[in-house]
Coordinates of C-alpha atoms in Angstrom, one line a residue:
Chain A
X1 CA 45.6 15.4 -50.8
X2 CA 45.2 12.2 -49.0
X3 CA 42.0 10.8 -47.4
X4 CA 43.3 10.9 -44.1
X5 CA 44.4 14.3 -44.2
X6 CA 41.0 15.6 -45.2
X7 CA 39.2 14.2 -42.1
X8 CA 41.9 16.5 -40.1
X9 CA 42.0 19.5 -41.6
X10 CA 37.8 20.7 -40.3
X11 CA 37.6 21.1 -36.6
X12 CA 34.1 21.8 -35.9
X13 CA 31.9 25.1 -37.4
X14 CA 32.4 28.2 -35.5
X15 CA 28.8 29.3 -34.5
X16 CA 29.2 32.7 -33.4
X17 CA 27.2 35.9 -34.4
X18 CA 29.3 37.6 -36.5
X19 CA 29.0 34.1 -38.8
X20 CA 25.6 33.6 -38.5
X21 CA 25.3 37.2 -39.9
X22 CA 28.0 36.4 -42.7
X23 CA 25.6 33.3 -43.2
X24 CA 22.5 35.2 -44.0
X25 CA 23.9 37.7 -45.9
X26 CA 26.9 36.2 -47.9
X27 CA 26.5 32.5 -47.9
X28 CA 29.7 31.5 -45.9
X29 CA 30.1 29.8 -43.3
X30 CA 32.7 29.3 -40.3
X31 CA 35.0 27.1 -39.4
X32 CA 37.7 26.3 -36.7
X33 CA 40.5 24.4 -38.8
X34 CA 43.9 22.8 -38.4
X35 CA 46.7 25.1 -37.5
X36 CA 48.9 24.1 -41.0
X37 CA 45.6 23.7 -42.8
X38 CA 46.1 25.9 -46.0
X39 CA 42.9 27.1 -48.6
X40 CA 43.0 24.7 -51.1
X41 CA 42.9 21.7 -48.3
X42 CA 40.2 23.7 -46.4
X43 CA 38.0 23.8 -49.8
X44 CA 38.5 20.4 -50.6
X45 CA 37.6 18.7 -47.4
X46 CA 34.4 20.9 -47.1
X47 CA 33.2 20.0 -50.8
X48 CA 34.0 16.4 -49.8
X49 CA 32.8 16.1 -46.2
X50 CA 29.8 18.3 -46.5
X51 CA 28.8 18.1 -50.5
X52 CA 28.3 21.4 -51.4
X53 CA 30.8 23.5 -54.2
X54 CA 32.8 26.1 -52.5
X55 CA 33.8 29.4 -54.0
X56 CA 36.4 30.5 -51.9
X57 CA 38.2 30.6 -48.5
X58 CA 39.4 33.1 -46.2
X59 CA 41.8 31.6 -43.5
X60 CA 43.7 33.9 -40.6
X61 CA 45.0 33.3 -37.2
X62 CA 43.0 34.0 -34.1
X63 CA 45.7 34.3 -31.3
X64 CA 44.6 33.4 -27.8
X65 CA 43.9 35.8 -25.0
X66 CA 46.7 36.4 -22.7
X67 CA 45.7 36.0 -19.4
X68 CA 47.5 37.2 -16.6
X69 CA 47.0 35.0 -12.5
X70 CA 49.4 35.3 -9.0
X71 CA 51.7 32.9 -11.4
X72 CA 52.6 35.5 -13.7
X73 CA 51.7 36.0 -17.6
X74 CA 50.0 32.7 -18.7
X75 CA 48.6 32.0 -22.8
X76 CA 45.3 30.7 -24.3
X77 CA 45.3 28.5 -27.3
X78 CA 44.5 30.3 -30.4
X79 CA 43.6 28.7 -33.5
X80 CA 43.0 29.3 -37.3
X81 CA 39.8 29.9 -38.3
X82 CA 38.2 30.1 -42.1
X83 CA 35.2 31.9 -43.6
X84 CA 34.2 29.9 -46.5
X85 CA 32.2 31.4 -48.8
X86 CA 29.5 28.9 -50.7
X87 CA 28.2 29.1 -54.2
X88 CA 24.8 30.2 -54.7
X89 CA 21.7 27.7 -53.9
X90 CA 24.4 26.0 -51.5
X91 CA 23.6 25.5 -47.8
X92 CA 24.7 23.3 -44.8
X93 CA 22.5 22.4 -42.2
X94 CA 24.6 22.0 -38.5
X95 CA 21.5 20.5 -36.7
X96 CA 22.9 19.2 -33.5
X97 CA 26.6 19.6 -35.0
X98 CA 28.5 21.5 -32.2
Chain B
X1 CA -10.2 19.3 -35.2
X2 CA -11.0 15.6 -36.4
X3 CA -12.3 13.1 -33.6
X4 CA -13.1 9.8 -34.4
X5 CA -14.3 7.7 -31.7
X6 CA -14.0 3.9 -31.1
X7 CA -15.4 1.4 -28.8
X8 CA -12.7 -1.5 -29.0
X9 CA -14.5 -3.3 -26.3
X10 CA -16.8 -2.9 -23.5
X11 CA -16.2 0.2 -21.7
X12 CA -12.6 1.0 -23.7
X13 CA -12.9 3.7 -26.2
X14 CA -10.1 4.9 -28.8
X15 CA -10.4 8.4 -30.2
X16 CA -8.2 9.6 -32.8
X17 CA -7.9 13.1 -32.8
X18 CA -6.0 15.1 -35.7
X19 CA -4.7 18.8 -35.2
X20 CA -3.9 21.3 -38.3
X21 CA -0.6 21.4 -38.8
X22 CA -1.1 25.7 -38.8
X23 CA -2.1 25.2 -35.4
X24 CA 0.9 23.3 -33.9
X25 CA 3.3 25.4 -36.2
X26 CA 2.3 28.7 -34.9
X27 CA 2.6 27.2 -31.8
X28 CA 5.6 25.6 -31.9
X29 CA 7.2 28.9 -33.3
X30 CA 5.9 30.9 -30.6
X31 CA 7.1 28.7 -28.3
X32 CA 10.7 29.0 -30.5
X33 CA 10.3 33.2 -30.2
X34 CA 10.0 32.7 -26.1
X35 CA 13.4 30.1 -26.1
X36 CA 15.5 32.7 -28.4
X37 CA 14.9 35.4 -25.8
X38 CA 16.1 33.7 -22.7
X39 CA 19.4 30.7 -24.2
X40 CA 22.6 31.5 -24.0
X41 CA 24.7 30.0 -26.5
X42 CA 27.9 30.4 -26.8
X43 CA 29.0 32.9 -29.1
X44 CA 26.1 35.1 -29.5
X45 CA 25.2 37.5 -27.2
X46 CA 21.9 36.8 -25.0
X47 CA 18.8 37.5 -26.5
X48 CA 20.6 38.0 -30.0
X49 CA 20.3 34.3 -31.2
X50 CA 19.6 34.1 -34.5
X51 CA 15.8 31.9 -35.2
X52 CA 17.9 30.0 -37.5
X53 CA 20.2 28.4 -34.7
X54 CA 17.5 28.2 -32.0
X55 CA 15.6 26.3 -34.3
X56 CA 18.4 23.7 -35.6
X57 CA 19.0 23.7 -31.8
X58 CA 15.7 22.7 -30.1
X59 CA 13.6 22.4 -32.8
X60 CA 12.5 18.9 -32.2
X61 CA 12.4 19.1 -28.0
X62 CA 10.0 21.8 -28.3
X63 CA 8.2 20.4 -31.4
X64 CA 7.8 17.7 -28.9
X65 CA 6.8 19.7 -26.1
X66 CA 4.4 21.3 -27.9
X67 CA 2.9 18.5 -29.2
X68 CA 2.3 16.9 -25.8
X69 CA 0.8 19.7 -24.7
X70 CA -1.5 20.2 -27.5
X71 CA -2.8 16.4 -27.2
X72 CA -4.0 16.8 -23.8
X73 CA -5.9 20.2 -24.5
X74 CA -7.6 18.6 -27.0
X75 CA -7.9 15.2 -25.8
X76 CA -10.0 17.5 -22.7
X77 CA -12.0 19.2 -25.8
X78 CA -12.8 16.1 -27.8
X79 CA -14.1 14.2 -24.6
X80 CA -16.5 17.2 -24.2
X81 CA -17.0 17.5 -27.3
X82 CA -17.8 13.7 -27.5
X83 CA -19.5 13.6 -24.4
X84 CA -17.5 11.0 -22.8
X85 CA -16.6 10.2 -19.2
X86 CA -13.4 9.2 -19.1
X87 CA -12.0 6.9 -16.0
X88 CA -8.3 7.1 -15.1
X89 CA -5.7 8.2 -16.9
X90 CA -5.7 7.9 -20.4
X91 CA -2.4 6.1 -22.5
X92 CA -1.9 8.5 -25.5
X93 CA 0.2 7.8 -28.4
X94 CA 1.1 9.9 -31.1
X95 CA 1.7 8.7 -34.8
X96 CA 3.5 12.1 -36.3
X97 CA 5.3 14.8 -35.0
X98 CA 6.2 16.2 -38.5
X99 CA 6.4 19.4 -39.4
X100 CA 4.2 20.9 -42.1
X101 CA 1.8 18.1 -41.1
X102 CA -1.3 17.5 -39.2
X103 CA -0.8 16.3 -35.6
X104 CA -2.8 12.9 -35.0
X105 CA -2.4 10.7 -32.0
X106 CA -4.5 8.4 -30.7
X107 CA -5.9 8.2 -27.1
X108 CA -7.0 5.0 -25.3
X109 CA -9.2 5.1 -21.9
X110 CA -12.2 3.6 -20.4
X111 CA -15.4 5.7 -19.5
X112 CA -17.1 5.0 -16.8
X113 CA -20.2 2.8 -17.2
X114 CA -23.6 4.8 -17.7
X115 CA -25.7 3.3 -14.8
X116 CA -29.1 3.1 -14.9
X117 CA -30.6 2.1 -11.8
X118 CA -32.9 -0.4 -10.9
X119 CA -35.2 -0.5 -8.4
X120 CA -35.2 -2.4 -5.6
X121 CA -38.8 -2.4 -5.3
X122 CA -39.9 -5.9 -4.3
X123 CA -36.6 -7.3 -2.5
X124 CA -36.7 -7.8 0.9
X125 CA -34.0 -7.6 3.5
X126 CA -33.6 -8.6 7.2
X127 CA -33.2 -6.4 9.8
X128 CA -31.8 -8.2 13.3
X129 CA -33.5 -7.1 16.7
X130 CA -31.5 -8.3 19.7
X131 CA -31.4 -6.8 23.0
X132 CA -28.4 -6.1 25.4
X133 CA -29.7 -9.2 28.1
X134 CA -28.2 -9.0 31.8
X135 CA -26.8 -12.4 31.2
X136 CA -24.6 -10.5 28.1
X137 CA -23.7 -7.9 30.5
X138 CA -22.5 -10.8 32.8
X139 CA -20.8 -12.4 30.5
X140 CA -19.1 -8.9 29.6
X141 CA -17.9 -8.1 32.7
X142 CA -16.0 -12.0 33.1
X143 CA -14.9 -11.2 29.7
X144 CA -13.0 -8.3 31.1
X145 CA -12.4 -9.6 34.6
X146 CA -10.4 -12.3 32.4
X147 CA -8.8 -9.6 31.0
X148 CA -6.9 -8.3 34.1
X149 CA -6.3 -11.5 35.7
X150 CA -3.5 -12.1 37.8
X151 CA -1.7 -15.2 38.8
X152 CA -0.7 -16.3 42.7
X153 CA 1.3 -18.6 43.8
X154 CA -0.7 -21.3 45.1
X155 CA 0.6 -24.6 47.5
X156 CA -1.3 -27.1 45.9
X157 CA -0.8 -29.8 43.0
X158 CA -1.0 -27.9 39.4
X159 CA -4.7 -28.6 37.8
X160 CA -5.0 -27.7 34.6
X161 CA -5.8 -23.8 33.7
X162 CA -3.1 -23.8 35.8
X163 CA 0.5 -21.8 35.3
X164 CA 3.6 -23.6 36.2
X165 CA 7.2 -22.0 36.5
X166 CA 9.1 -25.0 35.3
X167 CA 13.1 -25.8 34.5
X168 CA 13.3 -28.0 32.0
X169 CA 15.8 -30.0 29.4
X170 CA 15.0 -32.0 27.0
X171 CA 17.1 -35.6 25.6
X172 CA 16.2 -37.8 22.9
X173 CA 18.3 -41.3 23.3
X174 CA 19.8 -40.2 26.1
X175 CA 21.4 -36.8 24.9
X176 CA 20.6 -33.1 25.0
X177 CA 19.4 -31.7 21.7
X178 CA 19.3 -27.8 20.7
X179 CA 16.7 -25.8 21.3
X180 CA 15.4 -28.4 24.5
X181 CA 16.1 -26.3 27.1
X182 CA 14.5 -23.7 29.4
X183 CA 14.7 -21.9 32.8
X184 CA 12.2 -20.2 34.7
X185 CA 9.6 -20.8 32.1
X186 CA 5.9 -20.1 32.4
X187 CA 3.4 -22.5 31.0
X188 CA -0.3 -22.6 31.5
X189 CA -1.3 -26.0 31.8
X190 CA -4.2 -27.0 28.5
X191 CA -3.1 -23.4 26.6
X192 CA -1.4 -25.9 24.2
X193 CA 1.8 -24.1 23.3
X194 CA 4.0 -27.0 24.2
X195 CA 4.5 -30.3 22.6
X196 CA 1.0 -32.4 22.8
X197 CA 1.0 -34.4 25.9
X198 CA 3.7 -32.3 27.7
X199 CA 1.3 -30.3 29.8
X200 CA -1.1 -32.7 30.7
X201 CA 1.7 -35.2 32.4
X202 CA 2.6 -31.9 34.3
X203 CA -1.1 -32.1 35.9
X204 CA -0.9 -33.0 39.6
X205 CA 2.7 -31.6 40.1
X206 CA 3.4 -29.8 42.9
X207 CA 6.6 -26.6 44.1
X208 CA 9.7 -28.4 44.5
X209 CA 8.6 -31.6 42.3
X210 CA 10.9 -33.2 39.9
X211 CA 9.5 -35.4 36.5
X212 CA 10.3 -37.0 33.8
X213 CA 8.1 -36.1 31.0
X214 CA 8.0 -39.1 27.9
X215 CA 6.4 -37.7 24.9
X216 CA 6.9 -37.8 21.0
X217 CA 6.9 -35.3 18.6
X218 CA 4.3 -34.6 16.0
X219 CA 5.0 -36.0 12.5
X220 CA 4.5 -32.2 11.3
X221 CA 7.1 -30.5 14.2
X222 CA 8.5 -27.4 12.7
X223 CA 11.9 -28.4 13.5
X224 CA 12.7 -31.3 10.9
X225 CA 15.5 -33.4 13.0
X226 CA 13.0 -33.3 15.8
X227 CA 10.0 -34.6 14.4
X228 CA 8.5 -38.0 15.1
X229 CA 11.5 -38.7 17.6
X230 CA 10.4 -39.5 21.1
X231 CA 12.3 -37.3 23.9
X232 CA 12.2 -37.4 27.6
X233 CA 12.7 -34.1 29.5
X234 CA 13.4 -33.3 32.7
X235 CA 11.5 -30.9 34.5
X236 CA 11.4 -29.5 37.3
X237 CA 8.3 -27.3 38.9
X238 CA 9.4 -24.5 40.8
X239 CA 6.0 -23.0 41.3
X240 CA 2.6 -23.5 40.7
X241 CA 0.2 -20.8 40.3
X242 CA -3.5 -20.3 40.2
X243 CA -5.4 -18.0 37.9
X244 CA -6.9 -15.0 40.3
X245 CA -9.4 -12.5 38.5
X246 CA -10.3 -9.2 40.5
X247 CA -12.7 -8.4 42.7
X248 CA -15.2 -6.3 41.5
X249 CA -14.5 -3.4 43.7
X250 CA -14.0 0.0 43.4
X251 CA -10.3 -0.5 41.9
X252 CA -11.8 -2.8 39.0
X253 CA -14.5 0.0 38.3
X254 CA -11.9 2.9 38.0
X255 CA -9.7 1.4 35.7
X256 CA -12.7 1.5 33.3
X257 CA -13.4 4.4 34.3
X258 CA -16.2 4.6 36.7
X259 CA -15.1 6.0 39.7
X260 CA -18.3 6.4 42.0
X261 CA -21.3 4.6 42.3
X262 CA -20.5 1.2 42.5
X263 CA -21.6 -2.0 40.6
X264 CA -24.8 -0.7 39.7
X265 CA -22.7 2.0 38.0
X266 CA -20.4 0.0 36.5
X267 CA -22.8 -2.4 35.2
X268 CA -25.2 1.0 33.6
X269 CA -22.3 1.7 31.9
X270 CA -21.2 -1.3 30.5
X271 CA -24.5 -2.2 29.3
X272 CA -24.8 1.7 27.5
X273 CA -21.1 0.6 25.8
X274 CA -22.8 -2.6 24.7
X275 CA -25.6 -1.0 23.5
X276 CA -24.1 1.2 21.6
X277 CA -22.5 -1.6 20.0
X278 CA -25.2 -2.8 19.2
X279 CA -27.2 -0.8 18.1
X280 CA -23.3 0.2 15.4
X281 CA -24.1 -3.4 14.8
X282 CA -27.6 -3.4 13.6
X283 CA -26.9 -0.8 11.2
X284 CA -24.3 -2.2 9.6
X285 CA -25.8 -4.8 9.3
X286 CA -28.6 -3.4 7.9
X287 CA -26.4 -1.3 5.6
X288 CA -24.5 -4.1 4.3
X289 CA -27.4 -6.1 3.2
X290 CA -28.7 -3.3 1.4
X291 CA -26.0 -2.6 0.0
X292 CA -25.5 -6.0 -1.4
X293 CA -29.3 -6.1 -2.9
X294 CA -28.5 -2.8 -4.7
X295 CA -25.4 -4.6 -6.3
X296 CA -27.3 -7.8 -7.0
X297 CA -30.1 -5.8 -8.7
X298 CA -27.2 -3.4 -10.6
X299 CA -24.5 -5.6 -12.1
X300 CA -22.4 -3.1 -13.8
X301 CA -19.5 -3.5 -15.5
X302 CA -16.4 -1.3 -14.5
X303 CA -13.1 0.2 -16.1
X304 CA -10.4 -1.5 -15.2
X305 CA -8.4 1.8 -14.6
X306 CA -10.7 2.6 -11.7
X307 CA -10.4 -1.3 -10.2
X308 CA -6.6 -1.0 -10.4
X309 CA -6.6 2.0 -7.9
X310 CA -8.9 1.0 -6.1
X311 CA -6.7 -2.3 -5.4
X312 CA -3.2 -0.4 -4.7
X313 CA -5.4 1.6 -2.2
X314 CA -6.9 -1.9 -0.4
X315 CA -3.1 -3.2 -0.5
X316 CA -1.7 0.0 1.4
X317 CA -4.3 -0.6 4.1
X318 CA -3.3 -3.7 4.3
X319 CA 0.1 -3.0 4.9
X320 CA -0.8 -0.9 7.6
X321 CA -3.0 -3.3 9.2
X322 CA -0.5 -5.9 9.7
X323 CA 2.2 -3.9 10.5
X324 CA 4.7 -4.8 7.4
X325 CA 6.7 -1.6 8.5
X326 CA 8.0 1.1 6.3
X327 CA 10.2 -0.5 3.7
X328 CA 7.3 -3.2 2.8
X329 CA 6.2 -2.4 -0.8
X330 CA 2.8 -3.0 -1.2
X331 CA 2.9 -3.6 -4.7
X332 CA 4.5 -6.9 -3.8
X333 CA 1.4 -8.0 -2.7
X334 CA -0.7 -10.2 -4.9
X335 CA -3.4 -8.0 -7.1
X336 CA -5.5 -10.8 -7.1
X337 CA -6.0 -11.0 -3.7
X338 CA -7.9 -7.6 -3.3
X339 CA -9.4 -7.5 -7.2
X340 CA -12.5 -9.0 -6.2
X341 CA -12.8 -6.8 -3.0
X342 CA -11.7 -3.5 -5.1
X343 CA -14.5 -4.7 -8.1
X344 CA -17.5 -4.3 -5.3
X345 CA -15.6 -1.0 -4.0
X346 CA -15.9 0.1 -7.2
X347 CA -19.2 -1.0 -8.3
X348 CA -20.5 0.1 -5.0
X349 CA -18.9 3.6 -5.3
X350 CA -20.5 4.2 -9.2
X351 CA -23.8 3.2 -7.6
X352 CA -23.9 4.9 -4.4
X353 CA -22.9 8.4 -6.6
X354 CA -26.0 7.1 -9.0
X355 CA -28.2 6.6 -5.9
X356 CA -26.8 10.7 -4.7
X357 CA -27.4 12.3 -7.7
X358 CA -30.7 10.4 -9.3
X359 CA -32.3 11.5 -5.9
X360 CA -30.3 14.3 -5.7
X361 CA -29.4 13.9 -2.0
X362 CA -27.0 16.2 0.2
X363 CA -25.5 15.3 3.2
X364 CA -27.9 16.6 5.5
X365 CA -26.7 19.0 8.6
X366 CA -28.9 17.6 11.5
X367 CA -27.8 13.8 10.1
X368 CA -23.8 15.2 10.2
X369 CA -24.3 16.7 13.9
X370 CA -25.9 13.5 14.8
X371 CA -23.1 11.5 13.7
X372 CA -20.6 13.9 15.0
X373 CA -21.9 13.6 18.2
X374 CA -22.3 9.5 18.3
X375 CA -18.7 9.5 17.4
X376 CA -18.2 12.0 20.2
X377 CA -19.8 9.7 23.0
X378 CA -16.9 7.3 23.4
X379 CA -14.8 10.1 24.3
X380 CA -14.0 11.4 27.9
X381 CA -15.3 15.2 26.9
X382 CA -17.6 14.9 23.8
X383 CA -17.9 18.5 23.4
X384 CA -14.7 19.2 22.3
X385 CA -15.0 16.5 20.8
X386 CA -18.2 17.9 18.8
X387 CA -16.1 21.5 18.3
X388 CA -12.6 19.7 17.1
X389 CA -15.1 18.0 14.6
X390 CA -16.9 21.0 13.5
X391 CA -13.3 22.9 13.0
X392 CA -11.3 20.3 10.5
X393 CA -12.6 21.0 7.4
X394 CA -11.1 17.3 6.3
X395 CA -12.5 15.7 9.1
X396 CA -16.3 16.8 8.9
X397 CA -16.0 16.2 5.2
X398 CA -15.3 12.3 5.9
X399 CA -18.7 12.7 8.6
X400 CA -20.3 14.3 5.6
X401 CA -19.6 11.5 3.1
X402 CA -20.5 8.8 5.9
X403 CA -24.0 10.9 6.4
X404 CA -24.2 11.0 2.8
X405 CA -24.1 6.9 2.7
X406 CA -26.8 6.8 5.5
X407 CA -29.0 8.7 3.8
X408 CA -28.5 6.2 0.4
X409 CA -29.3 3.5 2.8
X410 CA -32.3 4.9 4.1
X411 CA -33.6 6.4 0.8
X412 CA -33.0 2.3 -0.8
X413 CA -34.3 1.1 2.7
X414 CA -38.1 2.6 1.5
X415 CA -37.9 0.9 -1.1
X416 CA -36.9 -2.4 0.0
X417 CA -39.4 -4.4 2.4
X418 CA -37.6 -5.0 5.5
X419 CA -38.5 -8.2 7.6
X420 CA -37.3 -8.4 11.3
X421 CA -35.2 -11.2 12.7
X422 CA -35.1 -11.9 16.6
X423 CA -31.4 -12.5 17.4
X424 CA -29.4 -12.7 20.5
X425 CA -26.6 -9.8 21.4
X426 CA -23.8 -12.4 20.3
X427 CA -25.4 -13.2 17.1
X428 CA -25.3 -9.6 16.0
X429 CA -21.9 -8.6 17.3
X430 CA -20.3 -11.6 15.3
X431 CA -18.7 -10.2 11.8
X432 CA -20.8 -11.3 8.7
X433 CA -18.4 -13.5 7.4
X434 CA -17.8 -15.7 10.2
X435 CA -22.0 -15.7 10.7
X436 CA -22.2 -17.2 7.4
X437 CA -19.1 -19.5 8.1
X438 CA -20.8 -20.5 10.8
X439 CA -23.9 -21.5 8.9
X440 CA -21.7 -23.0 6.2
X441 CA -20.7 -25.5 8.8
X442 CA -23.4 -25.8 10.4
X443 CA -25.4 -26.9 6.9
X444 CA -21.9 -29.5 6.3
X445 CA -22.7 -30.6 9.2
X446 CA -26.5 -31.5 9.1

């Protein structure tokens, strides 16, 4: 995988409390990712952007709500989101990261 | 808690205080606890914020927080503690905001100057006696007889004193210049508001008269392209009119508000106004002298902090006095001009409060009601007066402090010797500063 490509596969952590409970308990965290990002990219760009070893990653498709107005039927954007799960004595720190 | 105390000079002192670091971490977390409970974040539902994210989240603002609020508790504790007086606001500065560390910051302020008085015992001050003459009262009353003159149109050649009602225009080489021309204009003849030279050729004029008036103008003339040139303007008088000051009759009376009795009356009452000048005068006088002995015998030094507000408040009156309007801003005014004023303010105030407490003095009721009323007198109905007094709290306070200052006066008066000085009513009623002016000159002159 090229440089580039591992600079656009992480959009941002998912802070949520379903992951800061994974977090505690299981050592993974969450993230928001590219929609054609695929598990072995995911791992790789975490181990290099955020220097810790990953031991695996869960990936799956959050579809967006469907909201209906006067207009008719309208979409939300989904995206993909992935649970990565760290190896022991790993941690990340988002302090001020959104 | 660790204070160590400095004197970097004078009256500045620099305490550096140190807080455990258990202290501001409890702290801190419980202040954390309180935040989780009320955030929303997105995400988590309220009040079900994980410590873990609050903290990455506002750790440091609250750390902060925290912190500032735990310097000032204990800058408050370590002045008691040290027994200090501080004067204005201190400047504090921290040097780490870690955690897991001890807090230490450093606080910088003046205290006010320990004063230890000394006594006047053995100066000597004078106190002016003058007496309201009927030649003052004369004088007065043509003083205020000036004061509503009229002016009437007279047939007779303009003397000086005199107004005129003039047209004029004025030509220099032969041609109209700006600013050289006016109709139906009122000059009194010596006030010296024209050119120099312009009103006295206009001396001996008459209605209906027509004149050429020659004169130069001054090498200093506001107006650049005019000065030094010599111009000729043509004037003509329309009207001449003499000065007429009223009769003292009933009307004059009234408008100062004596109504019946006549002359006699009038005069009573002017001469109780004067007196009552006076006799404001003589105090203040008095006061000021003793005043001044106390701060020649007491040369204190004072904080700075205190001078500085002392100065902003002398530049807002001073704003006010002269009418600078609202959007004036007084800091543009020069500090220097009022430091030396606001210095004696200040050294006054510290010593005055030294005087109050060393003697322990309290502003006494019967002096209060005393002043109350004197300030009263100059009204139409000093009763009510006298009850609106009594009913604003701010109002008697400010009579209380000025009783308060009396009483200083009079307690330092005992122990000054106090010589008396004959003086005429004028004497008195001049302001200090112009007095000594006046004997400034007088010993230039000699």
């Amino acid at each position: 995988m090229n440089q580039e490509r591992v600079f656009k596969v992480l959009l941002g952590p998912h802070q949520t409390e379903k992951a800061a409970i994974l977090g505690e308990k299981y050592n993974q965290i969450a993230f928001k990712v590219a929609q054609d990002a695929t598990k072995p990219e995911i791992k790789e760009a975490v181990e290099q952007l955020l220097n810790v070893k990953v031991e695996g990653v869960r990936v799956l498709n959050v579809k967006g709500k469907t909201k209906r107005t006067m207009r008719g039927i309208g979409r939300r954007k989904g995206f993909r989101k992935a649970y990565i799960s760290l190896a022991e004595g790993q941690e990340i720190d988002f302090a001020g990261a959104e | 808690m660790q204070v160590s105390v400095e004197t970097t000079s004078g009256l500045e002192r620099r305490l550096t205080i140190q807080i455990p670091a258990e202290l501001v971490d409890t702290a801190v977390d419980s202040r954390l606890k309180e935040t989780a409970r009320q955030v929303r974040i997105d995400g988590f539902r309220p009040g079900k914020v994980p410590m873990k994210v609050v903290k990455s989240r506002y750790g440091v603002s609250v750390r902060q927080e925290v912190a500032s609020e735990l310097m000032r508790n204990h800058f408050v504790e370590a002045v008691t503690q040290e027994k200090l007086n501080p004067a204005g606001t201190p400047s504090i500065e921290p040097k780490s905001v870690v955690e897991g560390q001890p807090l230490e910051f450093v606080a910088v302020f003046e205290v006010y100057p320990e004063v230890a008085l000394n006594s006047l015992e053995g100066e000597s001050i004078e106190r002016p006696q003058a007496e309201v003459t009927d030649a003052d009262v004369l004088e007065l009353i043509e003083e205020l007889r000036k004061q509503r003159m009229s002016w009437s149109t007279v047939e007779r050649a303009a003397a000086l004193e005199d107004q005129v009602n003039i047209d004029f225009e004025g030509f220099i080489d032969g041609e109209a210049f700006e600013g050289g021309k006016g109709e139906r204009y009122d000059l009194v003849l010596g006030s010296n508001s024209f050119i120099p030279g312009f009103e006295d050729q206009l001396v001996g004029t008459q209605a209906g008269d027509e004149k050429d008036v020659e004169v130069t103008f001054p090498e200093q003339y506001q107006a650049e392209q005019l000065a030094g040139k010599a111009a000729v303007f043509k004037v003509k008088v329309n009207a001449v009119k003499a000065r007429e000051l009223p009769e003292l009759n009933e009307e004059f009376f009234t408008i100062f508000g004596v109504q019946e009795g006549g002359e006699t009356a009038f005069r009573e009452e002017v001469r109780k106004n004067m007196e009552r000048e006076l006799q404001k005068a003589v105090k203040n006088r008095v006061k000021e002298s003793v005043l001044d002995r106390l701060l020649a015998k007491n040369p204190i030094e004072v904080p700075k902090a205190l001078v500085d507000g002392e100065v902003d408040v002398l530049r807002r009156q001073a704003v006010q006095q002269f009418n600078f309007g609202q959007e004036f801003d007084p800091a543009q005014l020069p500090a220097e001009l009022f430091a030396d004023q606001a210095k004696k303010r200040v050294q006054l105030g510290l010593l005055i409060a030294e005087v109050v407490a060393s003697s322990e003095l309290k502003a006494d009721k019967e002096t209060v009601r005393a002043l109350v009323e004197e300030q009263a007198q100059a009204y139409q109905e000093p009763e009510k007066v006298v009850e609106y007094y009594y009913q604003d709290e701010n109002l008697l306070r400010q009579v209380e402090a000025a009783a308060l200052e009396e009483q200083v006066v009079e307690t330092l008066l005992q122990q000054l010797e106090v010589t008396d000085k004959n003086m005429s009513y004028k004497e008195v009623m001049q302001p200090k500063e112009e007095a000594d002016e006046a004997e400034d000159q007088q010993e230039v002159d000699a």
